[in-house]
PDB file of C-alpha atoms in Angstrom:
ATOM      1  CA  MET A   1     -25.454  65.173  80.301  1.00  0.00           C
ATOM      2  CA  VAL A   2     -29.099  65.559  79.266  1.00  0.00           C
ATOM      3  CA  SER A   3     -31.862  63.349  80.621  1.00  0.00           C
ATOM      4  CA  ILE A   4     -34.918  62.516  78.525  1.00  0.00           C
ATOM      5  CA  THR A   5     -37.668  60.457  80.113  1.00  0.00           C
ATOM      6  CA  MET A   6     -39.981  58.330  77.983  1.00  0.00           C
ATOM      7  CA  GLU A   7     -43.265  56.689  78.942  1.00  0.00           C
ATOM      8  CA  TYR A   8     -45.167  54.081  76.964  1.00  0.00           C
ATOM      9  CA  GLN A   9     -48.794  55.237  76.934  1.00  0.00           C
ATOM     10  CA  GLY A  10     -50.348  52.234  75.234  1.00  0.00           C
ATOM     11  CA  ASP A  11     -51.618  51.700  71.693  1.00  0.00           C
ATOM     12  CA  LEU A  12     -48.037  52.105  70.376  1.00  0.00           C
ATOM     13  CA  HIS A  13     -47.822  55.718  71.622  1.00  0.00           C
ATOM     14  CA  CYS A  14     -44.980  57.125  73.727  1.00  0.00           C
ATOM     15  CA  ARG A  15     -44.476  60.460  75.457  1.00  0.00           C
ATOM     16  CA  ALA A  16     -40.964  61.874  75.903  1.00  0.00           C
ATOM     17  CA  VAL A  17     -40.034  64.718  78.237  1.00  0.00           C
ATOM     18  CA  HIS A  18     -36.865  66.728  77.698  1.00  0.00           C
ATOM     19  CA  GLY A  19     -35.330  67.148  81.158  1.00  0.00           C
ATOM     20  CA  PRO A  20     -33.774  70.613  80.834  1.00  0.00           C
ATOM     21  CA  SER A  21     -36.794  72.321  79.251  1.00  0.00           C
ATOM     22  CA  GLY A  22     -39.770  70.130  80.130  1.00  0.00           C
ATOM     23  CA  THR A  23     -40.800  70.106  76.469  1.00  0.00           C
ATOM     24  CA  THR A  24     -42.839  67.048  75.532  1.00  0.00           C
ATOM     25  CA  LEU A  25     -42.833  65.027  72.347  1.00  0.00           C
ATOM     26  CA  LEU A  26     -45.262  62.291  71.320  1.00  0.00           C
ATOM     27  CA  THR A  27     -44.569  59.324  69.056  1.00  0.00           C
ATOM     28  CA  ASP A  28     -46.657  56.680  67.332  1.00  0.00           C
ATOM     29  CA  ALA A  29     -45.712  53.633  65.319  1.00  0.00           C
ATOM     30  CA  PRO A  30     -45.818  54.191  61.550  1.00  0.00           C
ATOM     31  CA  ALA A  31     -48.813  53.074  59.519  1.00  0.00           C
ATOM     32  CA  ASP A  32     -46.721  50.417  57.766  1.00  0.00           C
ATOM     33  CA  ASN A  33     -45.756  48.867  61.104  1.00  0.00           C
ATOM     34  CA  GLN A  34     -48.983  48.464  63.121  1.00  0.00           C
ATOM     35  CA  GLY A  35     -49.393  52.144  64.067  1.00  0.00           C
ATOM     36  CA  ASN A  36     -51.726  54.946  63.108  1.00  0.00           C
ATOM     37  CA  ALA A  37     -49.000  57.445  62.100  1.00  0.00           C
ATOM     38  CA  GLU A  38     -50.613  60.020  64.377  1.00  0.00           C
ATOM     39  CA  SER A  39     -47.224  61.551  65.189  1.00  0.00           C
ATOM     40  CA  PHE A  40     -43.537  61.105  64.451  1.00  0.00           C
ATOM     41  CA  SER A  41     -42.362  57.509  64.609  1.00  0.00           C
ATOM     42  CA  PRO A  42     -39.089  56.786  66.409  1.00  0.00           C
ATOM     43  CA  THR A  43     -37.296  56.433  63.076  1.00  0.00           C
ATOM     44  CA  ASP A  44     -38.900  59.687  61.871  1.00  0.00           C
ATOM     45  CA  LEU A  45     -37.189  61.320  64.848  1.00  0.00           C
ATOM     46  CA  VAL A  46     -33.838  59.973  63.630  1.00  0.00           C
ATOM     47  CA  ALA A  47     -34.455  61.676  60.266  1.00  0.00           C
ATOM     48  CA  THR A  48     -35.577  64.831  62.074  1.00  0.00           C
ATOM     49  CA  ALA A  49     -32.469  64.762  64.260  1.00  0.00           C
ATOM     50  CA  LEU A  50     -30.253  64.484  61.179  1.00  0.00           C
ATOM     51  CA  GLY A  51     -31.864  67.401  59.335  1.00  0.00           C
ATOM     52  CA  THR A  52     -32.032  69.730  62.322  1.00  0.00           C
ATOM     53  CA  CYS A  53     -28.465  68.860  63.347  1.00  0.00           C
ATOM     54  CA  ILE A  54     -27.146  69.680  59.879  1.00  0.00           C
ATOM     55  CA  LEU A  55     -28.997  73.011  59.861  1.00  0.00           C
ATOM     56  CA  THR A  56     -27.758  73.803  63.365  1.00  0.00           C
ATOM     57  CA  VAL A  57     -24.055  73.184  62.649  1.00  0.00           C
ATOM     58  CA  MET A  58     -24.364  75.106  59.385  1.00  0.00           C
ATOM     59  CA  GLY A  59     -25.989  77.954  61.331  1.00  0.00           C
ATOM     60  CA  MET A  60     -23.097  77.914  63.802  1.00  0.00           C
ATOM     61  CA  LYS A  61     -20.585  78.054  60.953  1.00  0.00           C
ATOM     62  CA  ALA A  62     -22.521  80.861  59.262  1.00  0.00           C
ATOM     63  CA  GLN A  63     -22.497  82.865  62.508  1.00  0.00           C
ATOM     64  CA  ALA A  64     -18.753  82.340  62.871  1.00  0.00           C
ATOM     65  CA  MET A  65     -18.346  83.702  59.315  1.00  0.00           C
ATOM     66  CA  GLY A  66     -20.535  86.714  60.092  1.00  0.00           C
ATOM     67  CA  SER A  67     -23.360  85.392  57.896  1.00  0.00           C
ATOM     68  CA  ASP A  68     -26.934  84.357  58.528  1.00  0.00           C
ATOM     69  CA  ILE A  69     -28.697  81.414  56.891  1.00  0.00           C
ATOM     70  CA  SER A  70     -32.111  82.041  58.433  1.00  0.00           C
ATOM     71  CA  GLY A  71     -34.785  80.530  56.235  1.00  0.00           C
ATOM     72  CA  ALA A  72     -32.603  77.568  55.235  1.00  0.00           C
ATOM     73  CA  THR A  73     -34.548  74.314  55.121  1.00  0.00           C
ATOM     74  CA  ALA A  74     -33.775  70.618  55.290  1.00  0.00           C
ATOM     75  CA  THR A  75     -35.886  67.830  53.852  1.00  0.00           C
ATOM     76  CA  VAL A  76     -34.927  64.301  54.808  1.00  0.00           C
ATOM     77  CA  GLU A  77     -36.459  61.373  52.941  1.00  0.00           C
ATOM     78  CA  LYS A  78     -36.297  58.222  55.026  1.00  0.00           C
ATOM     79  CA  ALA A  79     -36.384  54.777  53.412  1.00  0.00           C
ATOM     80  CA  MET A  80     -36.812  51.681  55.541  1.00  0.00           C
ATOM     81  CA  LEU A  81     -35.489  48.200  54.857  1.00  0.00           C
ATOM     82  CA  SER A  82     -37.455  45.138  55.867  1.00  0.00           C
ATOM     83  CA  GLU A  83     -34.995  42.380  56.833  1.00  0.00           C
ATOM     84  CA  PRO A  84     -34.138  43.348  59.463  1.00  0.00           C
ATOM     85  CA  ARG A  85     -36.454  46.337  59.741  1.00  0.00           C
ATOM     86  CA  ARG A  86     -34.175  49.360  59.933  1.00  0.00           C
ATOM     87  CA  ILE A  87     -33.401  52.678  58.316  1.00  0.00           C
ATOM     88  CA  GLY A  88     -31.664  52.048  54.996  1.00  0.00           C
ATOM     89  CA  ARG A  89     -31.380  55.546  53.583  1.00  0.00           C
ATOM     90  CA  LEU A  90     -31.687  59.132  54.784  1.00  0.00           C
ATOM     91  CA  ALA A  91     -31.459  61.395  51.739  1.00  0.00           C
ATOM     92  CA  THR A  92     -31.118  65.024  52.787  1.00  0.00           C
ATOM     93  CA  ARG A  93     -31.717  68.136  50.727  1.00  0.00           C
ATOM     94  CA  ILE A  94     -30.527  71.424  52.202  1.00  0.00           C
ATOM     95  CA  SER A  95     -31.893  74.621  50.622  1.00  0.00           C
ATOM     96  CA  ILE A  96     -30.249  77.929  51.503  1.00  0.00           C
ATOM     97  CA  PRO A  97     -32.101  80.922  50.017  1.00  0.00           C
ATOM     98  CA  HIS A  98     -29.102  83.272  50.274  1.00  0.00           C
ATOM     99  CA  VAL A  99     -26.458  84.429  47.825  1.00  0.00           C
ATOM    100  CA  LEU A 100     -23.079  83.400  49.206  1.00  0.00           C
ATOM    101  CA  SER A 101     -19.580  83.188  47.775  1.00  0.00           C
ATOM    102  CA  GLU A 102     -18.231  79.849  46.578  1.00  0.00           C
ATOM    103  CA  HIS A 103     -15.842  79.873  49.539  1.00  0.00           C
ATOM    104  CA  GLN A 104     -18.723  80.373  52.006  1.00  0.00           C
ATOM    105  CA  LYS A 105     -20.745  77.629  50.331  1.00  0.00           C
ATOM    106  CA  ASP A 106     -17.780  75.241  50.543  1.00  0.00           C
ATOM    107  CA  LEU A 107     -17.257  75.976  54.251  1.00  0.00           C
ATOM    108  CA  LEU A 108     -20.945  75.485  55.007  1.00  0.00           C
ATOM    109  CA  GLU A 109     -21.177  72.244  53.025  1.00  0.00           C
ATOM    110  CA  ARG A 110     -18.113  70.857  54.820  1.00  0.00           C
ATOM    111  CA  SER A 111     -19.577  71.906  58.188  1.00  0.00           C
ATOM    112  CA  ALA A 112     -22.759  69.937  57.411  1.00  0.00           C
ATOM    113  CA  LEU A 113     -20.709  66.743  57.429  1.00  0.00           C
ATOM    114  CA  THR A 114     -19.495  67.481  60.963  1.00  0.00           C
ATOM    115  CA  CYS A 115     -23.011  67.144  62.372  1.00  0.00           C
ATOM    116  CA  PRO A 116     -22.818  64.830  65.431  1.00  0.00           C
ATOM    117  CA  VAL A 117     -25.943  62.945  64.332  1.00  0.00           C
ATOM    118  CA  HIS A 118     -24.434  62.271  60.902  1.00  0.00           C
ATOM    119  CA  LYS A 119     -21.184  61.143  62.553  1.00  0.00           C
ATOM    120  CA  SER A 120     -23.100  58.841  64.952  1.00  0.00           C
ATOM    121  CA  MET A 121     -25.038  56.925  62.301  1.00  0.00           C
ATOM    122  CA  SER A 122     -24.203  53.425  61.118  1.00  0.00           C
ATOM    123  CA  ALA A 123     -22.086  53.213  57.993  1.00  0.00           C
ATOM    124  CA  GLU A 124     -24.781  50.835  56.676  1.00  0.00           C
ATOM    125  CA  ILE A 125     -27.191  53.758  56.228  1.00  0.00           C
ATOM    126  CA  GLU A 126     -26.896  55.666  52.964  1.00  0.00           C
ATOM    127  CA  MET A 127     -26.872  59.395  53.779  1.00  0.00           C
ATOM    128  CA  PRO A 128     -26.440  61.535  50.656  1.00  0.00           C
ATOM    129  CA  ILE A 129     -26.705  65.290  51.149  1.00  0.00           C
ATOM    130  CA  ASP A 130     -27.710  67.606  48.309  1.00  0.00           C
ATOM    131  CA  PHE A 131     -27.346  71.397  48.576  1.00  0.00           C
ATOM    132  CA  ALA A 132     -29.433  73.999  46.742  1.00  0.00           C
ATOM    133  CA  TRP A 133     -28.156  77.580  46.914  1.00  0.00           C
ATOM    134  CA  GLY A 134     -29.831  80.921  46.297  1.00  0.00           C
TER     135      GLY A 134
END
């Protein structure tokens, strides 16, 4: 179990502390919802969690295959819905700047879908993933 402690600091800002490491993270409400967009919004962190989770599980799979995907990137485009206000779409683009066999690519693409964040999301959220290789 991991404990993360959050504190509301006023003016729609929060501070989160990761228990095991002590690392801090700040949030702000988005500009389109009463905030100043001075940091990640809570829903931005959901998009961030999705992209970093996909890269992490792909990295684990690459290591298990004796490969390295260092330099791979994820870009997640988040679209909000208004009624009720919620995440409607998280479109992810994964770019891997390495030459890999078709078999390796297939294994890595399938591993991306095993990401715990992806598996934990509501089925109401569209989550297409696009891969760019080499």
